Amino acid sequence: TFRARLGVVTMIAFEAGVGHRRVSFSAPEFAPQEYKQDSADLGIVYRPGAILSLSTGVSGADTRYLAAAVGQTSPDRNRRRDFFVGANWVPTGASTVDARLAYGKQDYDLATAADFKGVTGALSWNWRPSGRLALVTALSRDSGRESGFLPTQQEGGITSATDLAQVTNRLGVSADYEVTGKIGLSAGLSYARRTFVDGFSGASGRDNVTGLTVGARWAVTRTISLGCNAARES
């Protein structure tokens, strides 16, 4: 991902970004879910004061699947377009609130029953009650493929490319504690309600996913650190 901003300390700034993602699986059963994605966004940021910034813009993504699914004669493709508004608010020196709300649509060339049009978004609260402890609470609603890469999911820094739901509504809480200047511990708990739609028959279903992560890190030197994370989902 590459991002650029024009007007860093000014009241009005313009920003743009481009990204590329590739997801692959070792299991052959997941070959139809392997994809390449190119994305881009363009927006404007307005900063009326030191503690608040507002943004709006457009974004898009083009996803190309690498293998044909059952019933398809060629790999599928989908296009996503969104119009978004966002805000960053720093009410105190210990808290930061980020919000993003978008309306858009996602269209498939072949699996049209899985097309989606509606509202997505994310809300996160970063709170540092002390110099050693940091807490993050995040609420999000997005397509499953995007939910696994949302930057608000800081529970151990783990991302997921295996959420194949049409829509994922997710709530997560994580904590990071600095035991010493070189040793840190982290933990996170999340709950997701996911909706699945078969792209051909239109049949739908839902599931609930609970996740737990724990992690530790060690700053060996000023430039080298080691870390380990473990996660469990049900």
XYZ file of C-alpha atoms in Angstrom:
234
model
C 0.000 0.000 0.000
C 1.212 3.501 -0.854
C -0.304 6.743 0.493
C 0.436 10.387 -0.224
C -0.898 13.613 1.311
C -0.714 17.208 0.091
C -0.987 19.751 2.916
C 0.104 17.960 6.072
C -0.216 20.852 8.573
C -2.767 22.966 6.708
C -6.495 23.274 7.409
C -7.363 21.477 4.153
C -5.379 18.561 2.761
C -5.752 16.124 -0.105
C -4.766 12.492 0.195
C -4.672 9.501 -2.131
C -3.687 5.881 -1.860
C -3.205 2.797 -3.992
C -2.851 -0.797 -2.883
C -2.317 -4.312 -4.132
C -3.191 -7.529 -2.338
C -2.825 -11.194 -3.215
C -4.367 -14.009 -1.182
C -3.528 -17.677 -1.739
C -4.189 -20.916 0.152
C -2.227 -24.148 0.391
C -5.400 -26.285 0.460
C -6.683 -26.953 -3.097
C -10.294 -26.745 -1.856
C -9.806 -23.012 -1.392
C -8.407 -22.367 -4.878
C -11.614 -20.541 -6.028
C -11.116 -18.090 -3.131
C -7.593 -17.077 -4.176
C -7.526 -13.582 -5.631
C -5.591 -10.519 -6.652
C -6.949 -7.112 -5.721
C -6.035 -3.605 -6.825
C -7.496 -0.689 -4.870
C -7.362 3.097 -4.843
C -8.905 5.989 -2.915
C -8.989 9.755 -3.160
C -10.159 12.125 -0.456
C -10.048 15.539 1.153
C -9.315 16.207 4.841
C -10.571 19.271 6.725
C -9.011 20.107 10.097
C -11.078 22.790 11.906
C -9.014 22.465 15.079
C -6.154 20.659 16.746
C -8.353 17.876 18.130
C -10.644 17.171 15.157
C -10.237 16.287 11.499
C -13.001 15.406 9.024
C -12.604 13.599 5.722
C -14.612 12.536 2.704
C -13.816 10.856 -0.572
C -14.274 7.895 -2.881
C -12.619 4.497 -3.034
C -12.688 1.500 -5.311
C -11.318 -2.024 -5.612
C -11.087 -4.514 -8.462
C -10.809 -8.156 -7.362
C -9.877 -10.926 -9.803
C -10.198 -14.537 -8.688
C -7.500 -16.929 -9.832
C -9.578 -20.082 -10.350
C -13.127 -20.899 -11.421
C -15.565 -21.953 -8.722
C -17.924 -24.910 -9.037
C -20.407 -24.148 -11.805
C -18.217 -21.491 -13.409
C -16.450 -21.817 -16.741
C -13.972 -19.036 -15.945
C -12.708 -17.211 -12.822
C -15.048 -14.601 -11.399
C -14.378 -10.919 -10.810
C -15.963 -8.240 -8.654
C -15.805 -4.464 -8.487
C -16.427 -2.353 -5.427
C -17.115 1.386 -5.281
C -17.650 3.437 -2.102
C -18.326 7.007 -1.037
C -17.095 7.595 2.508
C -16.948 10.149 5.306
C -14.635 9.933 8.296
C -13.551 11.672 11.457
C -10.608 11.615 13.849
C -11.236 13.095 17.291
C -8.777 13.491 20.165
C -10.974 14.455 23.147
C -8.107 14.096 25.639
C -4.424 13.333 25.551
C -5.241 9.733 26.501
C -8.033 9.036 23.983
C -8.391 8.949 20.208
C -11.604 8.118 18.347
C -11.614 7.157 14.660
C -14.820 6.764 12.662
C -15.541 5.912 9.036
C -18.922 5.484 7.338
C -19.331 4.434 3.722
C -22.099 3.681 1.245
C -21.271 1.604 -1.785
C -21.869 -1.468 -3.872
C -20.007 -4.598 -4.865
C -20.876 -6.377 -8.124
C -19.783 -9.813 -9.337
C -19.541 -10.763 -13.008
C -20.791 -14.339 -12.420
C -21.889 -14.917 -8.811
C -24.400 -12.081 -8.972
C -26.525 -13.410 -6.099
C -23.710 -12.345 -3.771
C -23.806 -8.705 -4.937
C -23.999 -6.235 -2.081
C -25.172 -2.644 -1.786
C -25.411 -0.809 1.499
C -23.660 0.811 4.446
C -20.306 -0.249 5.871
C -18.027 1.399 8.382
C -15.728 1.201 11.376
C -15.462 2.877 14.761
C -12.497 2.559 17.099
C -11.529 4.039 20.468
C -7.887 4.039 21.528
C -7.522 4.757 25.249
C -4.311 4.890 27.270
C -5.359 5.076 30.956
C -1.726 4.871 32.065
C 1.736 5.023 30.593
C 1.975 1.221 30.544
C -1.550 0.191 29.489
C -3.302 0.826 26.161
C -6.830 -0.342 25.299
C -8.498 -0.506 21.880
C -12.222 -1.039 21.320
C -13.282 -1.502 17.686
C -16.633 -1.991 15.984
C -16.820 -2.673 12.247
C -19.165 -3.717 9.468
C -17.674 -4.675 6.113
C -17.322 -7.492 3.639
C -15.532 -10.486 5.094
C -12.541 -10.125 2.823
C -11.967 -6.570 4.003
C -12.737 -7.201 7.687
C -9.686 -9.415 8.048
C -7.433 -6.526 7.044
C -9.033 -3.622 8.910
C -6.375 -1.532 10.706
C -8.611 -1.272 13.783
C -8.048 -4.959 14.461
C -4.951 -4.607 16.604
C -5.402 -7.727 18.702
C -1.907 -9.086 18.517
C -1.411 -7.614 15.063
C -2.997 -10.685 13.467
C -4.774 -10.359 10.128
C -7.041 -12.968 8.552
C -7.661 -13.839 4.916
C -10.113 -16.653 5.628
C -13.281 -14.644 6.300
C -15.318 -15.348 3.161
C -18.606 -13.860 4.384
C -20.643 -11.372 2.381
C -20.934 -9.130 5.461
C -19.132 -9.333 8.807
C -20.269 -7.330 11.849
C -17.480 -7.417 14.397
C -16.719 -6.125 17.898
C -13.244 -6.418 19.377
C -11.477 -5.316 22.544
C -7.705 -5.536 22.984
C -5.163 -4.554 25.604
C -1.425 -3.930 25.451
C 0.650 -3.727 28.622
C 4.303 -2.735 28.932
C 5.717 -4.884 31.711
C 9.122 -3.228 31.393
C 10.793 -0.996 28.867
C 11.673 -4.102 26.835
C 8.851 -6.576 27.519
C 5.212 -6.182 26.494
C 2.097 -8.355 26.727
C -1.096 -8.180 24.659
C -4.512 -9.839 24.655
C -7.704 -9.475 22.680
C -11.271 -10.746 22.563
C -13.590 -10.438 19.565
C -17.074 -11.453 18.455
C -18.337 -11.496 14.878
C -21.740 -12.093 13.327
C -21.304 -13.112 9.675
C -23.737 -13.469 6.765
C -22.999 -15.826 3.871
C -24.708 -15.885 0.459
C -24.258 -18.492 -2.269
C -23.410 -16.569 -5.413
C -25.508 -18.798 -7.690
C -28.527 -20.083 -5.760
C -28.908 -17.086 -3.466
C -29.154 -19.374 -0.417
C -27.968 -17.616 2.735
C -26.797 -18.510 6.217
C -25.163 -16.992 9.278
C -22.640 -17.906 11.920
C -21.087 -16.462 15.079
C -17.331 -16.379 15.632
C -15.599 -15.740 18.948
C -11.850 -15.150 18.930
C -9.177 -14.879 21.610
C -5.562 -13.788 21.106
C -2.602 -13.483 23.464
C 0.893 -12.296 22.661
C 4.246 -11.202 24.011
C 7.153 -9.214 22.638
C 10.732 -8.522 23.639
C 12.817 -5.573 22.495
C 16.211 -7.219 22.142
C 17.882 -3.972 21.075
C 16.715 -0.542 19.956
C 16.356 -1.839 16.402
C 15.426 -5.527 16.891
C 12.373 -6.973 18.618
C 10.954 -10.496 18.863
C 7.302 -11.387 19.322
C 4.949 -14.338 19.467
C 1.140 -14.441 19.177
C -1.372 -17.257 19.652
C -5.023 -17.143 18.578
C -8.064 -19.369 18.950
C -11.435 -19.096 17.182
C -14.687 -20.945 17.694
